[in-house]
PDB file of C-alpha atoms and ligand atoms in Angstrom:
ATOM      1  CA  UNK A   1     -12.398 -17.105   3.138  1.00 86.00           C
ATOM      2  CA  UNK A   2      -8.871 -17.253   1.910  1.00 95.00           C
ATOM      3  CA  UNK A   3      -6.103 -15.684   4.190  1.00 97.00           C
ATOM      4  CA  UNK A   4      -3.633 -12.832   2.515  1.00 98.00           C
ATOM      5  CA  UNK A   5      -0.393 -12.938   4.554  1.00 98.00           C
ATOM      6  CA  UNK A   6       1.256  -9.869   2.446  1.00 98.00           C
ATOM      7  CA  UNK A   7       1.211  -7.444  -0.762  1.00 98.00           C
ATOM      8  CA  UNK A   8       3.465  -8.219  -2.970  1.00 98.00           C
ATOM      9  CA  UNK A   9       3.020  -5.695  -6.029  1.00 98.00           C
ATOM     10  CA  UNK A  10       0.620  -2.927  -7.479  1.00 98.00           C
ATOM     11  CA  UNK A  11      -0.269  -2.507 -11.134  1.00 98.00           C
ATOM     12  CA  UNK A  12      -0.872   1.358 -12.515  1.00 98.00           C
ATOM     13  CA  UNK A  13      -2.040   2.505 -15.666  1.00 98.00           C
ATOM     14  CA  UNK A  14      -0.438   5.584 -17.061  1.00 98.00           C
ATOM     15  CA  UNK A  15      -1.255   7.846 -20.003  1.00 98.00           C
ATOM     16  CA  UNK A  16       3.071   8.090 -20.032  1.00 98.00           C
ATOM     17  CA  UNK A  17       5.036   4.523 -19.592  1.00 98.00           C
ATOM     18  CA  UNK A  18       8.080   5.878 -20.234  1.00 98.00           C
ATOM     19  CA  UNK A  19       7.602   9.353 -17.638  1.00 98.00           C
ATOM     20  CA  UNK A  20       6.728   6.699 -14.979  1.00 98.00           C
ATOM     21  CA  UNK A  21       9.456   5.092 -15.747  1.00 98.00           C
ATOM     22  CA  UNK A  22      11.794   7.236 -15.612  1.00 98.00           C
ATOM     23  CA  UNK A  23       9.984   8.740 -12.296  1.00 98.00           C
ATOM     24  CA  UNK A  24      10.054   5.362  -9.947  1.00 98.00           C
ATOM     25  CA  UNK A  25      13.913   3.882 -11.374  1.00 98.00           C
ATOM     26  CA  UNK A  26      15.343   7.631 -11.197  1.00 98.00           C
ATOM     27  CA  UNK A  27      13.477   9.476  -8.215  1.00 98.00           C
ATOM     28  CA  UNK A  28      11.691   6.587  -6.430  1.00 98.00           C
ATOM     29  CA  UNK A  29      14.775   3.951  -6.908  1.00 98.00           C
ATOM     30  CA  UNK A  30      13.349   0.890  -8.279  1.00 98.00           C
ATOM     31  CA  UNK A  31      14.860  -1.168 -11.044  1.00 98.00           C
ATOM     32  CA  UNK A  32      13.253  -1.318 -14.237  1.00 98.00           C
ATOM     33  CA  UNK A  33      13.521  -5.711 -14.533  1.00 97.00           C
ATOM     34  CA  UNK A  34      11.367  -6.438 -17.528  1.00 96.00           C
ATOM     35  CA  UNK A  35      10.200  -4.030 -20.267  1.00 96.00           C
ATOM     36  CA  UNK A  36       7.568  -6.803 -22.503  1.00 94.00           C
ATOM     37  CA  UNK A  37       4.035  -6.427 -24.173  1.00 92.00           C
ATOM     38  CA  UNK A  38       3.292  -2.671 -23.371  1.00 94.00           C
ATOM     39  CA  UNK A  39       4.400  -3.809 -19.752  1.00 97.00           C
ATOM     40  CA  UNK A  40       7.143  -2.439 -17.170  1.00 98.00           C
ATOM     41  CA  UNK A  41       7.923  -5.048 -13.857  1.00 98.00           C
ATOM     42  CA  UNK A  42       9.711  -2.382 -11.525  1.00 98.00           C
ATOM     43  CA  UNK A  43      11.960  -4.355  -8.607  1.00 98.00           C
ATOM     44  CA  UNK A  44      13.130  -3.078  -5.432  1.00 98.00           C
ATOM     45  CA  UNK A  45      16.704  -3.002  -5.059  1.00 98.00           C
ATOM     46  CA  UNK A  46      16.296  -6.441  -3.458  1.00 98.00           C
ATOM     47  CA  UNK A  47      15.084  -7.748  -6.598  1.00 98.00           C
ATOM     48  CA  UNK A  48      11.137  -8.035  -5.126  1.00 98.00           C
ATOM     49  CA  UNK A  49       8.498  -6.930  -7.855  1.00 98.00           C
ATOM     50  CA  UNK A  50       7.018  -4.095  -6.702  1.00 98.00           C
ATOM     51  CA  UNK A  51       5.348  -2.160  -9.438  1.00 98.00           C
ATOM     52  CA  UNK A  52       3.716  -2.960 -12.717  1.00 98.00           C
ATOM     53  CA  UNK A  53       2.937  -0.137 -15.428  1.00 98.00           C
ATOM     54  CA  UNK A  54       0.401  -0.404 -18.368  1.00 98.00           C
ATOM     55  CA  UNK A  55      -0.316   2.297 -20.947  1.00 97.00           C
ATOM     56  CA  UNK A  56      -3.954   3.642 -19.953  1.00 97.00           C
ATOM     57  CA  UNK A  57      -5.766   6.503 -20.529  1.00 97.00           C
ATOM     58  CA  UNK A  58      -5.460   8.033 -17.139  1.00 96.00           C
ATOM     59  CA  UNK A  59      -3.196   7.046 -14.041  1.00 97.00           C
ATOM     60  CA  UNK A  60      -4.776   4.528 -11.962  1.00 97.00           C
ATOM     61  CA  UNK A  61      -4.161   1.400  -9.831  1.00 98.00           C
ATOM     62  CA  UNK A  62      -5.548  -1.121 -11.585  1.00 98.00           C
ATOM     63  CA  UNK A  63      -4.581  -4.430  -9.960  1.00 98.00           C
ATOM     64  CA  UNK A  64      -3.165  -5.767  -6.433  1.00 98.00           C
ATOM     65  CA  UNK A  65      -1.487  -8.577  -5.531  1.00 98.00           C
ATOM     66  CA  UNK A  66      -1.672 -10.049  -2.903  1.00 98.00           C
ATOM     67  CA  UNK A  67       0.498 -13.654  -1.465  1.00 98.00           C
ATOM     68  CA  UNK A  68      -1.812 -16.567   0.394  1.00 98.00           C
ATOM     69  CA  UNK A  69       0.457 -19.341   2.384  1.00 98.00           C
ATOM     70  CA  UNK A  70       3.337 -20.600  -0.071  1.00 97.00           C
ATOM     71  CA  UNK A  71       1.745 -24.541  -0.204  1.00 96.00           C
ATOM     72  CA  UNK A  72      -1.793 -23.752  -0.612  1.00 97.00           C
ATOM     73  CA  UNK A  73      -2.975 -25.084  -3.885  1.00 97.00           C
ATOM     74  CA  UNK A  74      -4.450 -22.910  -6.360  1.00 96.00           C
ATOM     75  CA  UNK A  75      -7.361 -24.646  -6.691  1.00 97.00           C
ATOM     76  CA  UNK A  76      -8.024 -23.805  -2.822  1.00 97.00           C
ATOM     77  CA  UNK A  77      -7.540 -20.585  -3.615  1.00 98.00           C
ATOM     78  CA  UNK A  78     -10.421 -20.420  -6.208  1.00 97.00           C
ATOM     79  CA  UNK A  79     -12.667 -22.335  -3.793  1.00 97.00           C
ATOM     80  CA  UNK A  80     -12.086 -20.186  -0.708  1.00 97.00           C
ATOM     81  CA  UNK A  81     -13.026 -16.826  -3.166  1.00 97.00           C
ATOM     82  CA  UNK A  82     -15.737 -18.776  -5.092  1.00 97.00           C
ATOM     83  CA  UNK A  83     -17.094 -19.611  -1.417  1.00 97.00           C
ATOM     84  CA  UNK A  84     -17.971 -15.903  -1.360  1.00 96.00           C
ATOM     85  CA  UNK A  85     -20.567 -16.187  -4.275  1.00 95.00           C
ATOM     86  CA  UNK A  86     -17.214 -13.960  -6.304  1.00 97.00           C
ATOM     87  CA  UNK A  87     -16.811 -14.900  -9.735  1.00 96.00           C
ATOM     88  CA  UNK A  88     -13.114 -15.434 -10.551  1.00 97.00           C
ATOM     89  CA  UNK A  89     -10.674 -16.723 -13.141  1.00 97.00           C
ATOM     90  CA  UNK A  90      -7.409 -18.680 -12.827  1.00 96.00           C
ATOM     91  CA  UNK A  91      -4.466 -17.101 -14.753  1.00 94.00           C
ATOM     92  CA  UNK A  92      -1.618 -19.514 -15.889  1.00 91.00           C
ATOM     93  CA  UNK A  93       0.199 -16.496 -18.226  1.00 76.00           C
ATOM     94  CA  UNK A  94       0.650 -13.847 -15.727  1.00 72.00           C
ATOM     95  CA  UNK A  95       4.029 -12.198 -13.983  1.00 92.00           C
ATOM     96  CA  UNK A  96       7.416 -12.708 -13.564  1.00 94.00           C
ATOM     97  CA  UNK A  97       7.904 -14.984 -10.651  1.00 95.00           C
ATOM     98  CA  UNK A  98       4.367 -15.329  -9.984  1.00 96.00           C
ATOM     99  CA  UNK A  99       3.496 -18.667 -12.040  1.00 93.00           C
ATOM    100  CA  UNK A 100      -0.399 -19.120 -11.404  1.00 96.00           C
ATOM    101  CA  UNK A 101      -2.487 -16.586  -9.937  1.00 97.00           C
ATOM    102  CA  UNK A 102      -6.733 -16.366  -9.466  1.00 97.00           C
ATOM    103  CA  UNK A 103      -8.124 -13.039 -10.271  1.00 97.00           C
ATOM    104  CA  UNK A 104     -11.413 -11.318  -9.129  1.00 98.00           C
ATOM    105  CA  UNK A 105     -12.456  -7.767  -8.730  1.00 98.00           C
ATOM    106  CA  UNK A 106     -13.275  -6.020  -5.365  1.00 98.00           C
ATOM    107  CA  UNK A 107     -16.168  -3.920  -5.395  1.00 97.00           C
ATOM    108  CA  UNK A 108     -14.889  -0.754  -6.852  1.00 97.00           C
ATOM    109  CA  UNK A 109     -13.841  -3.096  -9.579  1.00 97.00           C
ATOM    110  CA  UNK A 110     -10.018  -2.948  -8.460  1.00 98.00           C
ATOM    111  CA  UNK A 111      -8.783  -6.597  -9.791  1.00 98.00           C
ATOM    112  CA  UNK A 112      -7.321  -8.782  -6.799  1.00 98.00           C
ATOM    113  CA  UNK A 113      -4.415 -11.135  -8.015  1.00 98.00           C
ATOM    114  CA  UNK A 114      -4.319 -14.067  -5.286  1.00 98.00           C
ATOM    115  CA  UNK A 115      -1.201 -16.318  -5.556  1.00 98.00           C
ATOM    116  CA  UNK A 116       0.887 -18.912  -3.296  1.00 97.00           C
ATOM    117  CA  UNK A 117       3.942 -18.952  -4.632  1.00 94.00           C
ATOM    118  CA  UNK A 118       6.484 -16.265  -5.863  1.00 95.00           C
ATOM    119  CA  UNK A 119      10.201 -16.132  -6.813  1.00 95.00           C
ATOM    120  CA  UNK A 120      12.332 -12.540  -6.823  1.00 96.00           C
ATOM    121  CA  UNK A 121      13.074 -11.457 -10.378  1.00 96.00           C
ATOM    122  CA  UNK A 122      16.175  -9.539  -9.956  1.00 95.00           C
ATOM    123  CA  UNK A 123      19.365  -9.401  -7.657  1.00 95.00           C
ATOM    124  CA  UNK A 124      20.027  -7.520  -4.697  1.00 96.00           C
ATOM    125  CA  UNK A 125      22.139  -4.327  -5.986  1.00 97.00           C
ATOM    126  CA  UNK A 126      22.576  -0.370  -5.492  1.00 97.00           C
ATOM    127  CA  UNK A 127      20.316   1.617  -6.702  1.00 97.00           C
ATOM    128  CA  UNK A 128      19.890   5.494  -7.886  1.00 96.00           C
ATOM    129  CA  UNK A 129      17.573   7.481  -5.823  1.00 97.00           C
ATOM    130  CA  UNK A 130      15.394   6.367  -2.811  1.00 98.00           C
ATOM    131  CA  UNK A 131      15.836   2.481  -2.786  1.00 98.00           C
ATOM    132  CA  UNK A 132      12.607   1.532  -0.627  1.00 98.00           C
ATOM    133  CA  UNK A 133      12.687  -1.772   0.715  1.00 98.00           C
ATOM    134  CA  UNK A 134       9.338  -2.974   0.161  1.00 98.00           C
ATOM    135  CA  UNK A 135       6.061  -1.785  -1.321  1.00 98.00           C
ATOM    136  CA  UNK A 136       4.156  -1.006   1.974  1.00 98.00           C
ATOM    137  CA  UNK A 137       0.547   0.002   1.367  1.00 98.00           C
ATOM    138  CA  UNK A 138      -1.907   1.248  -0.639  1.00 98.00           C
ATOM    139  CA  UNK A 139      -4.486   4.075   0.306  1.00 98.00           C
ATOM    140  CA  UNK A 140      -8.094   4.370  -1.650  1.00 98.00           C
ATOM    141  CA  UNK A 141     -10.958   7.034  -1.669  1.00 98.00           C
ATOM    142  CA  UNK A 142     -14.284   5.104  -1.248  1.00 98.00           C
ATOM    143  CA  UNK A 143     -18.102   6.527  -0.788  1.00 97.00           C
ATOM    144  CA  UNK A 144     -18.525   4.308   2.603  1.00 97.00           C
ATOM    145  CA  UNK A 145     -15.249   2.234   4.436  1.00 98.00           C
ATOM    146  CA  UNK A 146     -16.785  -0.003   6.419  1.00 97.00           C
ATOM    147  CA  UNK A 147     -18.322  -1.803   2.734  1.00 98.00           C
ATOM    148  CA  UNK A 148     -14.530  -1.968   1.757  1.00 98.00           C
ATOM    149  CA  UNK A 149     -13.558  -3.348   5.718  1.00 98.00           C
ATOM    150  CA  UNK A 150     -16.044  -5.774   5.711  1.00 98.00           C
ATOM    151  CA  UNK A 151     -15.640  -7.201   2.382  1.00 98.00           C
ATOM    152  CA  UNK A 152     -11.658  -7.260   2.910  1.00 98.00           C
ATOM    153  CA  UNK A 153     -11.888  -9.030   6.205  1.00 98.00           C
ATOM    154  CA  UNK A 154     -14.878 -11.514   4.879  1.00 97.00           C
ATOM    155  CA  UNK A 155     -13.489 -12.270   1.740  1.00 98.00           C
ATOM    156  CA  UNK A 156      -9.196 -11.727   2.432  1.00 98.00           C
ATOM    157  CA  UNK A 157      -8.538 -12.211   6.343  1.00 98.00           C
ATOM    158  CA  UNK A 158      -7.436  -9.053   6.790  1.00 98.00           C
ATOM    159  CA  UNK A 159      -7.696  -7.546  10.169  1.00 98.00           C
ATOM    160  CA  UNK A 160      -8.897  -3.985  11.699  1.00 98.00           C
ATOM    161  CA  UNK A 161      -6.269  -1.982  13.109  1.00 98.00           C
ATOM    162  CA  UNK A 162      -7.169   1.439  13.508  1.00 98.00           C
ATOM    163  CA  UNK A 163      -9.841   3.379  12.674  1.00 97.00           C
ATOM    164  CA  UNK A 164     -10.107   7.479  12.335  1.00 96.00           C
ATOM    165  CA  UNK A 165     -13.502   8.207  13.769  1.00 95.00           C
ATOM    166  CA  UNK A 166     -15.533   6.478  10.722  1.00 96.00           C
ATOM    167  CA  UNK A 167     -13.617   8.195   8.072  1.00 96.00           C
ATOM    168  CA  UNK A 168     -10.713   6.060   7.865  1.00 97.00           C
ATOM    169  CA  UNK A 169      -9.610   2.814   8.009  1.00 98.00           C
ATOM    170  CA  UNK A 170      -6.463   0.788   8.668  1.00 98.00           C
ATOM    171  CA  UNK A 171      -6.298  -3.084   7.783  1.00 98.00           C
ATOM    172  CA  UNK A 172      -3.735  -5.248   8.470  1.00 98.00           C
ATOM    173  CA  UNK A 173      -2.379  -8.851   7.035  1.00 98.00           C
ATOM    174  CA  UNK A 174       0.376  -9.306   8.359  1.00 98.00           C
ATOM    175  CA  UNK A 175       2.556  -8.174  11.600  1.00 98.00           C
ATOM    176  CA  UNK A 176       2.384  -4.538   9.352  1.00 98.00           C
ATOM    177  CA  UNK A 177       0.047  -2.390  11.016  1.00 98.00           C
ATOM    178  CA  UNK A 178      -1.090  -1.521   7.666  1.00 98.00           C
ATOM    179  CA  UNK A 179      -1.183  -3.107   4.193  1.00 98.00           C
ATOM    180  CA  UNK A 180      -4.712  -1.373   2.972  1.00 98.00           C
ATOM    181  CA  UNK A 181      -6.512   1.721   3.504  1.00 98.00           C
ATOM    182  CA  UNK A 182     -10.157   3.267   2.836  1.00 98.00           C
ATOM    183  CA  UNK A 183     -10.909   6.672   3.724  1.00 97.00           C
ATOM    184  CA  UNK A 184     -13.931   8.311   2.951  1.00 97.00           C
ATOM    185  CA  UNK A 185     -13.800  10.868  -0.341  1.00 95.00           C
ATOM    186  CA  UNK A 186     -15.836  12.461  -2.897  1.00 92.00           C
ATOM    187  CA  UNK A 187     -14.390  10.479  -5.626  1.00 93.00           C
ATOM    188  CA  UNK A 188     -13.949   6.301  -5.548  1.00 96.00           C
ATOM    189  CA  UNK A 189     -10.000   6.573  -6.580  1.00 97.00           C
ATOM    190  CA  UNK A 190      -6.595   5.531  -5.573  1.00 98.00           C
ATOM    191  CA  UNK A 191      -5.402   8.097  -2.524  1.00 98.00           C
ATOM    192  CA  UNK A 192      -1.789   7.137  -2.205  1.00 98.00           C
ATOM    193  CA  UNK A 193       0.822   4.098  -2.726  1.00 98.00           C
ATOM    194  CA  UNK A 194       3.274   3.807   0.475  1.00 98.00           C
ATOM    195  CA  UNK A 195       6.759   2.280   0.236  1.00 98.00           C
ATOM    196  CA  UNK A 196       8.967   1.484   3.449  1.00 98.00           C
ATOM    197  CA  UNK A 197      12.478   2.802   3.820  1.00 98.00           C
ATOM    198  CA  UNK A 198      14.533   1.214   6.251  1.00 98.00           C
ATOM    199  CA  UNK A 199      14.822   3.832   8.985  1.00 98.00           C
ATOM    200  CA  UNK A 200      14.638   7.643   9.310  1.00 96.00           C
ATOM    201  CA  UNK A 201      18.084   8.033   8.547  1.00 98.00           C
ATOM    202  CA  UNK A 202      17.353   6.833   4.835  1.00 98.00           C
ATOM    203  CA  UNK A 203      13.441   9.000   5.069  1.00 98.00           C
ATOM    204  CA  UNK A 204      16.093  11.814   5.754  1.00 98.00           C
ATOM    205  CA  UNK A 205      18.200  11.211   2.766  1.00 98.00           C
ATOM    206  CA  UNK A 206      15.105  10.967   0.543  1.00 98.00           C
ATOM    207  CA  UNK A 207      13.973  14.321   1.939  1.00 98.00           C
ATOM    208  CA  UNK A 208      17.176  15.797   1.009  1.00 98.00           C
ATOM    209  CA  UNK A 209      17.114  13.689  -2.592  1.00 98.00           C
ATOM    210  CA  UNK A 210      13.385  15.144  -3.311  1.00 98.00           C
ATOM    211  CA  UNK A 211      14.657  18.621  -2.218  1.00 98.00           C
ATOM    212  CA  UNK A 212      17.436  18.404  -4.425  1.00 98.00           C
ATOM    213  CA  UNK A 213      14.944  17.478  -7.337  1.00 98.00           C
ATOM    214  CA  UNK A 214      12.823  20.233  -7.054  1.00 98.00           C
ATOM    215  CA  UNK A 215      10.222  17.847  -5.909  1.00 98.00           C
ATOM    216  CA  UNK A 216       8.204  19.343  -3.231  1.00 98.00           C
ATOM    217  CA  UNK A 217       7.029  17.301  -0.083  1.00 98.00           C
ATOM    218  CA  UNK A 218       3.217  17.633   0.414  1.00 98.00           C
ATOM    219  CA  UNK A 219       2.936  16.992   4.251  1.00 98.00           C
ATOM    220  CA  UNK A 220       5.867  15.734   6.633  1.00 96.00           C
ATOM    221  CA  UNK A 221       7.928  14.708   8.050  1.00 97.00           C
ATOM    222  CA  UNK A 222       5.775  13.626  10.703  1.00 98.00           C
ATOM    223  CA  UNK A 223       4.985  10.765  12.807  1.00 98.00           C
ATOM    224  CA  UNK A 224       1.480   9.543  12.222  1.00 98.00           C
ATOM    225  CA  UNK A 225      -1.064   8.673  15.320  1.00 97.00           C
ATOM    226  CA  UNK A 226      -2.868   5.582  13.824  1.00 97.00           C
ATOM    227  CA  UNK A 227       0.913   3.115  12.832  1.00 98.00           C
ATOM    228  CA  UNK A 228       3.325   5.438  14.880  1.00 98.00           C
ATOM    229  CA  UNK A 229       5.364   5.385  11.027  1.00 98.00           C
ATOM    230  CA  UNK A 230       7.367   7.925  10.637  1.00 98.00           C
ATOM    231  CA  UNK A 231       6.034   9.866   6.810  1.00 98.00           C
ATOM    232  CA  UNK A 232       6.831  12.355   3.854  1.00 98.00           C
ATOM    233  CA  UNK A 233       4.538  12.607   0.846  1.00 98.00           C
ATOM    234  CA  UNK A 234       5.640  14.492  -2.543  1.00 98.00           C
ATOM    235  CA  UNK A 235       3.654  13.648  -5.955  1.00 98.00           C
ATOM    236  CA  UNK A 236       5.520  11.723  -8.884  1.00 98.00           C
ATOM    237  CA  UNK A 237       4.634  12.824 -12.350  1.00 98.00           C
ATOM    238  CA  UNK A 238       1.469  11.180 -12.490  1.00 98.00           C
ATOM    239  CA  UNK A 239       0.068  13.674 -10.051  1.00 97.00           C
ATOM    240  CA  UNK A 240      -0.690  10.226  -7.200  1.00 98.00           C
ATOM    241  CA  UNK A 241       0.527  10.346  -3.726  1.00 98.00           C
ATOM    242  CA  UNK A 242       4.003   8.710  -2.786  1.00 98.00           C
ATOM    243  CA  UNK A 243       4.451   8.011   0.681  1.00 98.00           C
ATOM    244  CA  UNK A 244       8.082   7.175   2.437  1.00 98.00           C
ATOM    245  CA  UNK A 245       7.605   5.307   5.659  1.00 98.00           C
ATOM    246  CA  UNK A 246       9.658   4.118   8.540  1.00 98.00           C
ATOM    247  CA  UNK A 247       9.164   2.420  11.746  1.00 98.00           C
ATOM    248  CA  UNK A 248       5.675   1.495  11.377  1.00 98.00           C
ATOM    249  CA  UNK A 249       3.859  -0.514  13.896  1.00 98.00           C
ATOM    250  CA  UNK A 250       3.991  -4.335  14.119  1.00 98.00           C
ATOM    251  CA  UNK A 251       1.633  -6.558  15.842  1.00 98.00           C
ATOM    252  CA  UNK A 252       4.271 -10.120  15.609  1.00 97.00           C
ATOM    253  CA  UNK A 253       2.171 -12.071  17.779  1.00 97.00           C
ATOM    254  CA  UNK A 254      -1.821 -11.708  16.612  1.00 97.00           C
ATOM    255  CA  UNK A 255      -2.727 -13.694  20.132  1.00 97.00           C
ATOM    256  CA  UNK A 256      -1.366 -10.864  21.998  1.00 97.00           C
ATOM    257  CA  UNK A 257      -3.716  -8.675  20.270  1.00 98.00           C
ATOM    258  CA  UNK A 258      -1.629  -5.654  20.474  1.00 98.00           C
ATOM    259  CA  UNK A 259       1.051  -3.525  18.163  1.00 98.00           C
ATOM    260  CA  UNK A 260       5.210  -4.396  19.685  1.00 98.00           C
ATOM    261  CA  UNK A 261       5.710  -1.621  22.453  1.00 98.00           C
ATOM    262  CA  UNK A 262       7.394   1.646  21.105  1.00 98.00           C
ATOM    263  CA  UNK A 263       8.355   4.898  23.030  1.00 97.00           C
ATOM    264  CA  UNK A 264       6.064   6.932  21.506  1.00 97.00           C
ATOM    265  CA  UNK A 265       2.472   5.010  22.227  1.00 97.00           C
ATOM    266  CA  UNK A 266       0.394   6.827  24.246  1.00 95.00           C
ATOM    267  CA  UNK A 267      -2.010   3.601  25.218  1.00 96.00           C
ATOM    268  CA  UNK A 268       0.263   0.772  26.673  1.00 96.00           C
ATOM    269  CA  UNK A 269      -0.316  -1.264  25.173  1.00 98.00           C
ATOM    270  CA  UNK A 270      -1.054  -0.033  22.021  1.00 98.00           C
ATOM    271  CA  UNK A 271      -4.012  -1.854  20.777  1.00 98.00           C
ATOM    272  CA  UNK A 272      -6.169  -1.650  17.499  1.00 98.00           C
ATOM    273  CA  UNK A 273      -8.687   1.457  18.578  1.00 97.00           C
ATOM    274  CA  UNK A 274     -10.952   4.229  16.997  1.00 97.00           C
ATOM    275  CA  UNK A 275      -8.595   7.414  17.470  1.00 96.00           C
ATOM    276  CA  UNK A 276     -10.332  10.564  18.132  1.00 91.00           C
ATOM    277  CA  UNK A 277      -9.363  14.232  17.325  1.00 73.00           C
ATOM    278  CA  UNK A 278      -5.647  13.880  17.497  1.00 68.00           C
ATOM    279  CA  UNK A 279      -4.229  12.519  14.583  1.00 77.00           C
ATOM    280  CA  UNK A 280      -0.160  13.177  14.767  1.00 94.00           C
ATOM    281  CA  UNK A 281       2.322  12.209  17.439  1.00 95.00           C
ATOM    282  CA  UNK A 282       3.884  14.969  16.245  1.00 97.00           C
ATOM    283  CA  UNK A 283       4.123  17.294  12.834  1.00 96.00           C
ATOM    284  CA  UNK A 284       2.546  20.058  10.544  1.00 95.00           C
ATOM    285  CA  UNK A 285      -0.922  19.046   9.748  1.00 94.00           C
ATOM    286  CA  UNK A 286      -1.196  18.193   5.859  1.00 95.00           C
ATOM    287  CA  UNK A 287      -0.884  21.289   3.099  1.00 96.00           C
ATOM    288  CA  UNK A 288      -3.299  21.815   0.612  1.00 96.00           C
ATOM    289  CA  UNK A 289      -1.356  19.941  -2.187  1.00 96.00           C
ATOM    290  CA  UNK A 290      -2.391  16.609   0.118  1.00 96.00           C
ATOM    291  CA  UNK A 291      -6.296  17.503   0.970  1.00 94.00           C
ATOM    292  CA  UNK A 292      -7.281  18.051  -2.521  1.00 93.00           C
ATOM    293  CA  UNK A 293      -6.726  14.373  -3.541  1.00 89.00           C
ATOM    294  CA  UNK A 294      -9.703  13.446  -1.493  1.00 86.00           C
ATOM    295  CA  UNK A 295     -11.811  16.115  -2.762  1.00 85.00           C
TER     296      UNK A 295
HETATM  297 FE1  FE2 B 301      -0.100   5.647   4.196  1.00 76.28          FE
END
């Protein structure tokens, strides 16, 4: 087993670079760093690679990667996933400020990037539009979960947080309550990418930013059950599932074994549980324009 400490940056195909492009420096506020090979390297305003666009055929996320402890050696990197009977491949060429990286697929063929070390690629600076801090997590449609939650957790370290009834899971990292997600749809696909803001005052901003683009939220504001965050949800141009987030649970000390005490948790303490009927602290439940993506 090898343990992931934290996502650094996805990598989505698009059937439109430059429409993406435009969509996550102008709407989403990222800045475009790189622009080589048919690739884009999108930065967050601190200057942390985020996002990675390829031309495809149709929008998906094609690749995650994800950091290991900064001194482990790649070659224990390639043992620890090789222990697993996975085939994998060591990549010396790969992204800026990620030198060496060891690459194997998960399996609904989504290829895992595994690296130790990583430098920013651009400076901190202002930014147009929302300015997340971080890319937070990413959501997938899968026949069955518990495959996905046992193979992340064998294979990665990663750790169950929540569950909804059997339908959805919540796995964890790092202190982040969340990093992954597998929920149960009719087609294996990505369901939505998640980036944090740094409070609700800037999620309120946003909303007023999207509004004033004509870009209509899907479901929220809200604050979710399962994380406490606070969400919104609108679609970018390639018709996937952006998610703001704020004030998200965080489990600092794993030996406690539960999530930092917040006003709004119901169990004191909060810890990692299979949540019933209620899903919401509080909020509209989700509209149309959300259910259909795991339809
Ligand atoms: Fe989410």
């Amino acid at each position: 087993m090898i343990q992931v400490k934290r996502i650094s940056h996805a990598t989505f195909e698009t059937p439109d670079m430059d429409r993406q492009i435009e969509y996550f420096t102008e709407i989403a506020g990222l800045v475009l760093a790189e622009r080589v090979n048919g690739r884009a390297y999108l930065a967050t305003k601190l200057g942390d690679l985020a996002v990675q666009l390829e031309k495809g055929t149709e929008a998906r996320c094609a690749r995650i990667a994800l950091q290991v402890a900064p001194e482990t050696s790649i070659d224990d990197i390639r043992r620890g996933i090789e222990a697993e009977n996975l085939r994998c491949e060591v990549r010396n060429d790969p992204t800026p400020g990620v030198a060496k990286m060891v690459t194997f697929e998960d399996p609904k063929g989504t290829v895992l990037e595994v690296f130790a070390g990583q430098t920013p690629i651009g400076k901190n600076q202002a930014v147009p539009g929302i300015g997340p801090l971080k890319l937070g997590h990413l959501a997938f449609c899968v026949p069955e979960p518990k495959d996905f939650v046992e193979f992340y957790t064998r294979v990665l370290g990663f750790r169950m947080s929540d569950w909804i009834q059997d339908w959805f899971a919540f796995l964890r990292c790092g202190p982040d309550h969340h990093t992954l997600n597998f929920v149960r749809g009719k087609r294996t696909q990505m369901h939505h990418i998640a980036f944090e803001l740094k409070d609700w005052a800037q999620i309120q901003t946003a909303c007023d930013f999207l509004g004033g683009k004509n870009i209509p939220l899907i479901w929220g504001p809200g604050r979710h059950g399962p994380g406490h965050n606070i969400y919104t949800y609108h679609r970018n141009p390639d018709d996937q599932i952006i998610e703001l987030f704020a004030e998200l649970d965080k489990m600092l000390d794993e030996s406690l074994g539960h999530f930092d005490p917040r006003p709004w948790h119901r169990d004191r303490p909060q810890k990692p549980k299979v949540w019933e009927r209620t899903r919401d602290i509080w909020g509209m439940p989700p509209t149309p324009e959300y259910i259909r993506q795991r339809e």
